Short mmCIF file of C-alpha atoms and ligand atoms in Angstrom, two decimals:
data_model
loop_
_atom_site.label_atom_id
_atom_site.label_comp_id
_atom_site.label_asym_id
_atom_site.label_seq_id
_atom_site.Cartn_x
_atom_site.Cartn_y
_atom_site.Cartn_z
CA UNK K 581 -5.18 -29.30 5.38
CA UNK K 582 -8.99 -29.13 4.97
CA UNK K 583 -10.09 -25.69 3.71
CA UNK K 584 -13.37 -24.07 2.81
CA UNK K 585 -13.41 -23.17 -0.77
CA UNK K 586 -15.23 -19.98 -1.79
CA UNK K 587 -16.67 -19.52 -5.24
CA UNK K 588 -14.79 -16.52 -6.09
CA UNK K 589 -11.60 -17.03 -3.97
CA UNK K 590 -8.24 -16.58 -5.81
CA UNK K 591 -4.73 -17.53 -4.98
CA UNK K 592 -1.81 -15.45 -6.19
CA UNK K 593 1.67 -16.86 -5.94
CA UNK K 594 4.78 -14.68 -5.27
CA UNK K 595 7.79 -16.46 -6.68
CA UNK K 596 10.88 -15.71 -4.72
CA UNK K 597 12.69 -19.06 -4.52
CA UNK K 598 12.85 -20.08 -0.87
CA UNK K 599 10.96 -17.01 0.20
CA UNK K 600 7.95 -17.70 -2.12
CA UNK K 601 4.49 -17.41 -0.74
CA UNK K 602 0.78 -17.29 -1.53
CA UNK K 603 -1.68 -14.46 -1.29
CA UNK K 604 -5.20 -15.78 -0.57
CA UNK K 605 -8.07 -13.45 -1.77
CA UNK K 606 -11.59 -14.19 -0.88
CA UNK K 607 -14.57 -13.51 1.46
CA UNK K 608 -14.76 -15.34 4.75
CA UNK K 609 -10.98 -16.03 4.71
CA UNK K 610 -10.54 -14.70 8.19
CA UNK K 611 -12.12 -17.91 9.58
CA UNK K 612 -9.38 -19.92 7.96
CA UNK K 613 -6.46 -18.26 9.70
CA UNK K 614 -6.28 -21.00 12.34
CA UNK K 615 -6.04 -23.85 9.87
CA UNK K 616 -3.48 -22.03 7.75
CA UNK K 617 -1.23 -21.00 10.64
CA UNK K 618 -1.34 -24.47 12.30
CA UNK K 619 0.40 -25.83 9.15
CA UNK K 620 3.60 -24.20 10.61
CA UNK K 621 3.06 -25.86 14.01
CA UNK K 622 4.04 -22.83 16.02
CA UNK K 623 4.12 -23.02 19.82
CA UNK K 624 2.96 -19.40 20.11
CA UNK K 625 1.09 -16.89 17.94
CA UNK K 626 1.35 -13.18 18.44
CA UNK K 627 -1.31 -11.01 16.87
CA UNK K 628 -0.39 -7.31 16.37
CA UNK K 629 -3.21 -5.00 15.65
CA UNK K 630 -4.54 -1.50 16.38
CA UNK K 631 -7.32 -0.50 18.64
CA UNK K 632 -9.85 0.06 15.91
CA UNK K 633 -9.21 -3.13 13.93
CA UNK K 634 -8.74 -5.11 17.08
CA UNK K 635 -12.09 -4.16 18.51
CA UNK K 636 -13.78 -5.41 15.34
CA UNK K 637 -11.72 -8.47 14.28
CA UNK K 638 -9.41 -9.69 17.04
CA UNK K 639 -11.92 -12.05 18.66
CA UNK K 640 -12.71 -13.67 15.29
CA UNK K 641 -8.98 -14.29 14.51
CA UNK K 642 -8.34 -15.62 17.99
CA UNK K 643 -11.40 -17.92 17.79
CA UNK K 644 -10.17 -19.40 14.54
CA UNK K 645 -6.62 -19.94 16.05
CA UNK K 646 -8.22 -21.45 19.07
CA UNK K 647 -10.34 -23.81 17.05
CA UNK K 648 -7.10 -25.00 15.46
CA UNK K 649 -5.53 -25.62 18.88
CA UNK K 650 -3.32 -22.54 18.83
CA UNK K 651 -2.94 -20.29 21.86
CA UNK K 652 -2.44 -16.58 21.02
CA UNK K 653 -1.46 -13.26 22.60
CA UNK K 654 -2.34 -9.85 21.25
CA UNK K 655 -0.47 -6.61 21.19
CA UNK K 656 -2.88 -3.73 20.60
CA UNK K 657 -1.46 -0.37 19.53
CA UNK K 658 -3.02 3.00 18.84
CA UNK K 659 -4.23 3.45 15.23
CA UNK K 660 -2.56 6.07 13.07
CA UNK K 661 0.71 6.82 11.31
CA UNK K 662 2.36 7.92 14.53
CA UNK K 663 2.46 4.34 15.61
CA UNK K 664 5.22 3.59 13.06
CA UNK K 665 7.80 5.01 15.48
CA UNK K 666 10.91 3.81 17.24
CA UNK K 667 9.08 4.08 20.53
CA UNK K 668 6.23 1.64 19.42
CA UNK K 669 8.82 -0.56 17.72
CA UNK K 670 10.65 -0.94 21.11
CA UNK K 671 7.33 -1.57 22.84
CA UNK K 672 6.32 -4.21 20.30
CA UNK K 673 9.71 -6.03 20.22
CA UNK K 674 9.69 -6.16 24.03
CA UNK K 675 6.18 -7.51 24.08
CA UNK K 676 7.13 -10.21 21.64
CA UNK K 677 10.28 -11.17 23.70
CA UNK K 678 8.07 -11.17 26.82
CA UNK K 679 5.89 -13.76 25.10
CA UNK K 680 9.06 -15.85 24.56
CA UNK K 681 8.44 -16.11 20.90
CA UNK K 682 10.78 -18.51 19.09
CA UNK K 683 11.90 -18.45 15.48
CA UNK K 684 9.34 -21.03 14.35
CA UNK K 685 6.55 -19.05 15.95
CA UNK K 686 4.24 -16.68 14.13
CA UNK K 687 3.57 -13.00 14.26
CA UNK K 688 0.29 -11.97 12.57
CA UNK K 689 -0.06 -8.36 11.38
CA UNK K 690 -3.83 -7.66 11.56
CA UNK K 691 -4.46 -4.16 10.28
CA UNK K 692 -3.74 -1.60 7.61
CA UNK K 693 -0.36 -0.56 6.31
CA UNK K 694 0.65 1.01 9.58
CA UNK K 695 0.34 -2.25 11.50
CA UNK K 696 1.78 -4.32 8.60
CA UNK K 697 4.86 -2.12 8.23
CA UNK K 698 5.60 -2.02 11.99
CA UNK K 699 4.78 -5.63 12.82
CA UNK K 700 6.72 -6.78 9.69
CA UNK K 701 9.67 -4.85 10.75
CA UNK K 702 9.48 -6.20 14.34
CA UNK K 703 9.15 -9.73 13.02
CA UNK K 704 12.13 -9.26 10.83
CA UNK K 705 14.45 -8.24 13.80
CA UNK K 706 13.20 -10.15 16.81
CA UNK K 707 15.43 -13.21 17.12
CA UNK K 708 16.79 -12.12 13.72
CA UNK K 709 13.49 -13.08 12.17
CA UNK K 710 10.31 -14.88 13.20
CA UNK K 711 7.64 -16.01 10.80
CA UNK K 712 5.23 -13.26 9.62
CA UNK K 713 1.69 -13.57 8.35
CA UNK K 714 -0.04 -10.48 6.88
CA UNK K 715 -3.88 -10.05 7.27
CA UNK K 716 -4.27 -6.58 5.67
CA UNK K 717 -7.55 -4.90 6.57
CA UNK K 718 -7.60 -1.80 4.34
CA UNK K 719 -7.77 -1.86 0.57
CA UNK K 720 -4.46 -0.08 0.34
CA UNK K 721 -2.79 -2.73 2.51
CA UNK K 722 -4.61 -5.57 0.55
CA UNK K 723 -3.29 -4.35 -2.81
CA UNK K 724 0.09 -2.82 -1.88
CA UNK K 725 1.67 -2.73 1.55
CA UNK K 726 1.14 -6.33 2.67
CA UNK K 727 2.81 -7.66 -0.44
CA UNK K 728 6.39 -7.56 -1.47
CA UNK K 729 8.16 -7.38 1.92
CA UNK K 730 8.82 -3.70 2.48
CA UNK K 731 8.51 -3.08 6.31
CA UNK K 732 9.58 -0.07 8.35
CA UNK K 733 8.94 2.87 10.61
CA UNK K 734 9.17 6.64 10.36
CA UNK K 735 11.86 8.93 12.00
CA UNK K 736 12.21 12.61 12.34
CA UNK K 737 14.17 12.50 9.03
CA UNK K 738 11.14 11.30 7.13
CA UNK K 739 8.87 8.33 6.42
CA UNK K 740 9.86 4.71 6.07
CA UNK K 741 13.60 5.54 6.48
CA UNK K 742 14.30 2.62 8.81
CA UNK K 743 13.24 -0.74 7.74
CA UNK K 744 13.83 -4.02 6.03
CA UNK K 745 12.78 -6.29 3.16
CA UNK K 746 11.05 -9.17 4.92
CA UNK K 747 8.65 -11.41 3.12
CA UNK K 748 5.58 -12.91 4.90
CA UNK K 749 4.92 -16.67 4.94
CA UNK K 750 1.48 -15.85 3.42
CA UNK K 751 -0.99 -13.08 3.04
CA UNK K 752 -4.59 -13.63 3.86
CA UNK K 753 -7.01 -11.17 2.34
CA UNK K 754 -10.76 -11.19 3.32
CA UNK K 755 -12.86 -8.59 1.49
CA UNK K 756 -15.50 -8.85 4.21
CA UNK K 757 -13.27 -6.59 6.44
CA UNK K 758 -13.70 -3.66 3.92
CA UNK K 759 -17.32 -3.36 4.98
CA UNK K 760 -16.17 -1.69 8.23
CA UNK K 761 -13.60 0.52 6.53
CA UNK K 762 -14.32 4.26 6.30
CA UNK K 763 -15.40 5.43 2.81
CA UNK K 764 -12.47 7.84 2.47
CA UNK K 765 -10.03 5.08 3.38
CA UNK K 766 -11.68 2.77 0.78
CA UNK K 767 -11.50 5.44 -1.88
CA UNK K 768 -7.88 6.14 -1.00
CA UNK K 769 -7.04 2.44 -1.53
CA UNK K 770 -8.83 2.60 -4.83
CA UNK K 771 -6.31 5.12 -5.97
CA UNK K 772 -3.58 2.47 -5.59
CA UNK K 773 -5.85 -0.01 -7.50
CA UNK K 774 -6.12 2.41 -10.38
CA UNK K 775 -2.30 2.82 -10.33
CA UNK K 776 -1.77 -0.85 -11.30
CA UNK K 777 -3.95 -0.38 -14.45
CA UNK K 778 -2.19 2.90 -15.33
CA UNK K 779 1.36 1.59 -14.92
CA UNK K 780 1.18 -1.64 -16.77
CA UNK K 781 -2.25 -3.04 -17.64
CA UNK K 782 -4.53 -0.99 -19.89
CA UNK K 783 -7.22 -3.76 -20.12
CA UNK K 784 -7.40 -3.81 -16.29
CA UNK K 785 -7.78 0.10 -16.29
CA UNK K 786 -10.68 -0.32 -18.71
CA UNK K 787 -12.13 -2.98 -16.57
CA UNK K 788 -11.99 -0.53 -13.61
CA UNK K 789 -13.71 2.25 -15.59
CA UNK K 790 -16.62 -0.22 -15.88
CA UNK K 791 -16.52 -2.00 -12.59
CA UNK K 792 -14.93 0.50 -10.25
CA UNK K 793 -18.20 1.92 -9.02
CA UNK K 794 -19.42 -1.56 -8.10
CA UNK K 795 -16.21 -2.36 -6.37
CA UNK K 796 -16.44 0.84 -4.19
CA UNK K 797 -20.15 0.10 -3.55
CA UNK K 798 -19.09 -3.22 -1.90
CA UNK K 799 -19.47 -5.86 -4.64
CA UNK K 800 -17.28 -8.59 -3.22
CA UNK K 801 -16.86 -10.50 -6.49
CA UNK K 802 -15.52 -7.21 -8.13
CA UNK K 803 -13.34 -6.51 -5.13
CA UNK K 804 -11.86 -9.99 -5.24
CA UNK K 805 -11.22 -9.73 -8.97
CA UNK K 806 -9.59 -6.29 -8.62
CA UNK K 807 -7.47 -7.13 -5.61
CA UNK K 808 -6.24 -10.43 -7.10
CA UNK K 809 -5.30 -8.55 -10.33
CA UNK K 810 -3.42 -5.91 -8.31
CA UNK K 811 -1.64 -8.60 -6.26
CA UNK K 812 -0.72 -10.47 -9.46
CA UNK K 813 0.79 -7.35 -10.92
CA UNK K 814 2.74 -6.62 -7.82
CA UNK K 815 3.81 -10.24 -7.40
CA UNK K 816 5.23 -10.18 -10.94
CA UNK K 817 7.20 -6.99 -10.32
CA UNK K 818 8.51 -8.11 -6.91
CA UNK K 819 9.50 -11.54 -8.26
CA UNK K 820 11.60 -9.73 -10.92
CA UNK K 821 12.99 -6.89 -8.71
CA UNK K 822 12.58 -7.61 -5.03
CA UNK K 823 14.93 -4.94 -3.70
CA UNK K 824 13.90 -2.22 -6.08
CA UNK K 825 16.97 -1.85 -8.29
CA UNK K 826 14.84 -1.37 -11.38
CA UNK K 827 11.24 -2.19 -12.38
CA UNK K 828 9.80 -2.10 -8.88
CA UNK K 829 10.21 1.67 -9.10
CA UNK K 830 7.21 1.71 -11.49
CA UNK K 831 4.99 1.00 -8.38
CA UNK K 832 5.74 4.57 -7.44
CA UNK K 833 3.61 6.10 -10.33
CA UNK K 834 2.12 9.23 -8.79
CA UNK K 835 4.22 8.95 -5.74
CA UNK K 836 6.98 11.53 -6.28
CA UNK K 837 4.43 14.34 -6.65
CA UNK K 838 2.11 12.57 -4.11
CA UNK K 839 4.72 12.16 -1.37
CA UNK K 840 5.66 15.87 -1.64
CA UNK K 841 1.92 16.78 -1.26
CA UNK K 842 1.58 14.46 1.71
CA UNK K 843 4.65 15.82 3.34
CA UNK K 844 3.37 19.31 2.86
CA UNK K 845 0.06 18.38 4.44
CA UNK K 846 1.98 16.79 7.37
CA UNK K 847 1.09 13.13 6.63
CA UNK K 848 -2.31 13.92 8.23
CA UNK K 849 -5.96 13.02 7.63
CA UNK K 850 -6.08 16.12 5.50
CA UNK K 851 -4.62 14.12 2.65
CA UNK K 852 -4.55 10.35 2.73
CA UNK K 853 -1.71 8.47 0.94
CA UNK K 854 -3.93 7.15 -1.87
CA UNK K 855 -5.54 10.60 -2.31
CA UNK K 856 -2.09 12.18 -2.73
CA UNK K 857 -1.24 9.42 -5.23
CA UNK K 858 -4.44 10.22 -7.15
CA UNK K 859 -3.37 13.84 -7.64
CA UNK K 860 0.21 12.64 -8.28
CA UNK K 861 -0.90 10.27 -11.07
CA UNK K 862 -2.85 13.05 -12.79
CA UNK K 863 0.20 15.29 -12.62
CA UNK K 864 2.41 12.46 -14.05
CA UNK K 865 0.04 12.08 -16.91
CA UNK K 866 -0.24 15.84 -17.52
CA UNK K 867 3.56 16.15 -17.37
CA UNK K 868 3.92 13.25 -19.80
CA UNK K 869 1.48 14.97 -22.19
CA UNK K 870 3.24 18.33 -21.86
CA UNK K 871 6.71 16.98 -22.84
CA UNK K 872 5.10 14.99 -25.74
CA UNK K 873 5.67 11.58 -24.26
CA UNK K 874 1.99 10.62 -24.03
CA UNK K 875 -0.79 11.44 -26.47
CA UNK K 876 -3.14 14.28 -25.33
CA UNK K 877 -6.41 13.36 -23.77
CA UNK K 878 -5.14 10.61 -21.40
CA UNK K 879 -4.92 12.88 -18.35
CA UNK K 880 -8.49 13.98 -18.91
CA UNK K 881 -9.61 10.39 -19.13
CA UNK K 882 -7.99 9.32 -15.88
CA UNK K 883 -9.11 12.61 -14.11
CA UNK K 884 -12.68 11.87 -14.94
CA UNK K 885 -12.36 8.33 -13.55
CA UNK K 886 -10.59 9.22 -10.33
CA UNK K 887 -13.00 12.17 -9.71
CA UNK K 888 -15.99 9.88 -10.23
CA UNK K 889 -14.46 7.62 -7.61
CA UNK K 890 -14.50 10.53 -5.20
CA UNK K 891 -10.72 11.15 -5.19
CA UNK K 892 -9.08 14.51 -5.40
CA UNK K 893 -7.34 15.18 -8.67
CA UNK K 894 -5.98 18.74 -8.28
CA UNK K 895 -3.47 20.36 -5.94
CA UNK K 896 -6.20 22.99 -5.46
CA UNK K 897 -8.41 20.37 -3.86
CA UNK K 898 -6.09 20.83 -0.81
CA UNK K 899 -7.45 24.33 -0.19
CA UNK K 900 -10.76 23.22 1.27
CA UNK K 901 -8.90 20.90 3.67
CA UNK K 902 -6.21 23.44 4.83
CA UNK K 903 -8.31 26.53 5.33
CA UNK K 904 -7.25 27.91 1.92
CA UNK K 905 -3.53 27.11 2.03
CA UNK K 906 -1.82 25.65 -1.00
CA UNK K 907 1.78 24.65 -1.58
CA UNK K 908 3.88 26.53 -3.95
CA UNK K 909 6.20 24.97 -6.66
CA UNK K 910 9.42 25.72 -4.69
CA UNK K 911 8.07 23.98 -1.57
CA UNK K 912 7.08 20.91 -3.59
CA UNK K 913 10.40 20.80 -5.41
CA UNK K 914 12.19 21.08 -2.05
CA UNK K 915 10.19 18.18 -0.66
CA UNK K 916 10.76 16.06 -3.74
CA UNK K 917 14.44 16.52 -3.39
CA UNK K 918 14.20 14.71 -0.09
CA UNK K 919 12.78 11.56 -1.88
CA UNK K 920 14.60 8.62 -0.55
CA UNK K 921 14.93 7.27 -4.17
CA UNK K 922 16.93 10.28 -5.24
CA UNK K 923 20.43 9.45 -6.57
CA UNK K 924 23.19 12.04 -6.89
CA UNK K 925 20.57 14.75 -6.29
CA UNK K 926 18.39 13.54 -9.17
CA UNK K 927 14.79 12.56 -8.33
CA UNK K 928 13.32 9.75 -10.29
CA UNK K 929 9.90 10.43 -11.83
CA UNK K 930 7.50 7.72 -13.18
CA UNK K 931 6.00 9.01 -16.38
CA UNK K 932 3.81 7.41 -19.03
CA UNK K 933 3.84 6.70 -22.77
CA UNK K 934 0.23 5.55 -22.61
CA UNK K 935 -2.37 4.30 -20.19
CA UNK K 936 -0.75 1.06 -19.09
CA UNK K 937 2.76 1.89 -20.18
CA UNK K 938 4.92 3.64 -17.51
CA UNK K 939 8.67 4.36 -17.41
CA UNK K 940 11.18 5.69 -14.89
CA UNK K 941 13.18 8.80 -15.67
CA UNK K 942 15.49 11.15 -13.81
CA UNK K 943 15.89 13.46 -16.81
CA UNK K 944 13.14 15.97 -16.26
CA UNK K 945 14.25 19.50 -17.03
CA UNK K 946 14.28 21.26 -13.62
CA UNK K 947 13.09 24.69 -15.17
CA UNK K 948 10.29 22.82 -16.96
CA UNK K 949 9.24 21.05 -13.81
CA UNK K 950 9.11 24.38 -11.90
CA UNK K 951 7.02 26.04 -14.56
CA UNK K 952 4.66 23.02 -14.68
CA UNK K 953 4.26 23.06 -10.95
CA UNK K 954 3.73 26.81 -10.73
CA UNK K 955 0.69 26.33 -12.99
CA UNK K 956 -0.58 23.15 -11.26
CA UNK K 957 -0.31 24.64 -7.76
CA UNK K 958 -2.95 27.24 -8.66
CA UNK K 959 -5.61 24.98 -10.24
P1 NAD B 1672 -3.67 2.60 8.36
O1 NAD B 1672 -2.99 1.32 8.64
O2 NAD B 1672 -3.35 3.82 9.19
O3 NAD B 1672 -5.31 2.38 8.38
C1 NAD B 1672 -6.13 3.40 8.09
C2 NAD B 1672 -7.25 3.49 9.28
O4 NAD B 1672 -8.18 2.53 9.08
C3 NAD B 1672 -6.68 3.25 10.64
O5 NAD B 1672 -7.32 4.20 11.51
C4 NAD B 1672 -7.11 1.87 10.96
O6 NAD B 1672 -7.37 1.68 12.31
C5 NAD B 1672 -8.40 1.81 10.18
N1 NAD B 1672 -8.76 0.43 9.72
C6 NAD B 1672 -7.89 -0.46 9.14
N2 NAD B 1672 -8.69 -1.54 8.72
C7 NAD B 1672 -9.86 -1.28 9.11
C8 NAD B 1672 -11.12 -2.03 8.84
N3 NAD B 1672 -11.15 -3.16 8.17
N4 NAD B 1672 -12.25 -1.51 9.40
C9 NAD B 1672 -12.28 -0.30 10.08
N5 NAD B 1672 -11.13 0.43 10.25
C10 NAD B 1672 -10.03 -0.11 9.77
O7 NAD B 1672 -3.49 3.08 6.82
P2 NAD B 1672 -3.20 2.36 5.44
O8 NAD B 1672 -3.68 3.26 4.40
O9 NAD B 1672 -3.78 0.94 5.45
O10 NAD B 1672 -1.62 2.19 5.36
C11 NAD B 1672 -0.89 3.39 5.35
C12 NAD B 1672 0.56 2.98 5.70
O11 NAD B 1672 1.00 2.00 4.73
C13 NAD B 1672 1.60 4.08 5.52
O12 NAD B 1672 2.37 4.12 6.77
C14 NAD B 1672 2.43 3.73 4.31
O13 NAD B 1672 3.77 4.21 4.51
C15 NAD B 1672 2.34 2.26 4.32
N6 NAD B 1672 2.62 1.63 3.07
C16 NAD B 1672 3.49 0.71 2.93
C17 NAD B 1672 3.83 0.03 1.76
C18 NAD B 1672 4.76 -1.05 1.68
O14 NAD B 1672 5.13 -1.57 0.58
N7 NAD B 1672 5.16 -1.56 2.87
C19 NAD B 1672 3.08 0.44 0.60
C20 NAD B 1672 2.12 1.47 0.71
C21 NAD B 1672 1.91 2.11 1.89
N1 LIG B 1673 4.62 0.37 -2.49
C1 LIG B 1673 5.71 0.32 -3.35
C2 LIG B 1673 6.55 -0.96 -3.27
O1 LIG B 1673 6.17 -1.90 -2.58
O2 LIG B 1673 7.58 -1.08 -3.82
#
């Protein structure tokens, strides 16, 4: 295979025995998709995308496939969380079957986490599994959702409750695509980038304190460096605990609080996932300080960094997005109890001993949690 090499390009390997794969991180990678996919010698390639991403990038992906002698068909779905539904899954599976896709053929998920999760799930069930390639186009998808094999859709019972673990054959990340991403989406993805530093890599967090502003301003070298470090961190965790029986839960730092806030806001543009995680991470640090697990001052330090990145850090930040409404402690506790990771009624929280040192616990005192949230829901 002849490939263009880019100065700053990086390759991260996910070691999962026969399901191992590479994550390619660089600029201009999109043009290589044809060469990369042709290595699998598929007879057909299906590109799944949404209307927004498709309008900007579909022609480039198809041109690269064409140049490699690969014919492709596209399925273009509406953008937004509502697309992760049974109805769209049925539509997509039928479209893939109409194309007469065979097991050796390839589904390319070209989009953010919504398209990656839906197309990944469809690829895992059509003909009991066709090859999947992820081309994540949001920062969140590049550092999180496209890696590690979680796929799925939402139901009336909640988010991501139907799905599968299905690893891609490779992940192709091109930081060029971040130039067309809305600033609030970029910042929300940055919340997940910071999460990797906070949960297990203090030197990376320090690097972000220095280089985060450049990354957000569009510096490709900094973006590649940060994305590759996040992918490396996730790859190591997934290699050790693919199906989330243990350490993978650390990736949920900020998510127990964050999911409750997102659910309260109706999973809407009022509060993006990464924004909810930002508030959730601050709460996790404050809670850890309050129970004496983490030295004081850490929550202030991360609050300052997240705030400087333009992310919300307080529950009260929701007021200006909801016409003054705020959740109360009981509402949030009720929503947390529905967490799909709850076992025997106990909800797992990710707390911290230090920046870069997270742990999982289901031993939080319920009265303490309620008091803590009563205060935090007002500030
Ligand atoms: P998204 O897929 O909805 O994308 C956000 C918006 O940005 C969409 O409107 C999309 O059309 C647009 N967009 C995407 N790329 C663009 C680009 N390059 N230029 C211009 N516009 C672009 O949202 P997301 O934040 O990427 O993903 C959220 C989803 O990811 C949620 O459903 C969440 O559950 C899921 N998720 C999954 C995992 C996992 O491990 N599978 C992890 C985290 C999140
Ligand atoms: N986004 C969390 C995980 O992949 O486990």
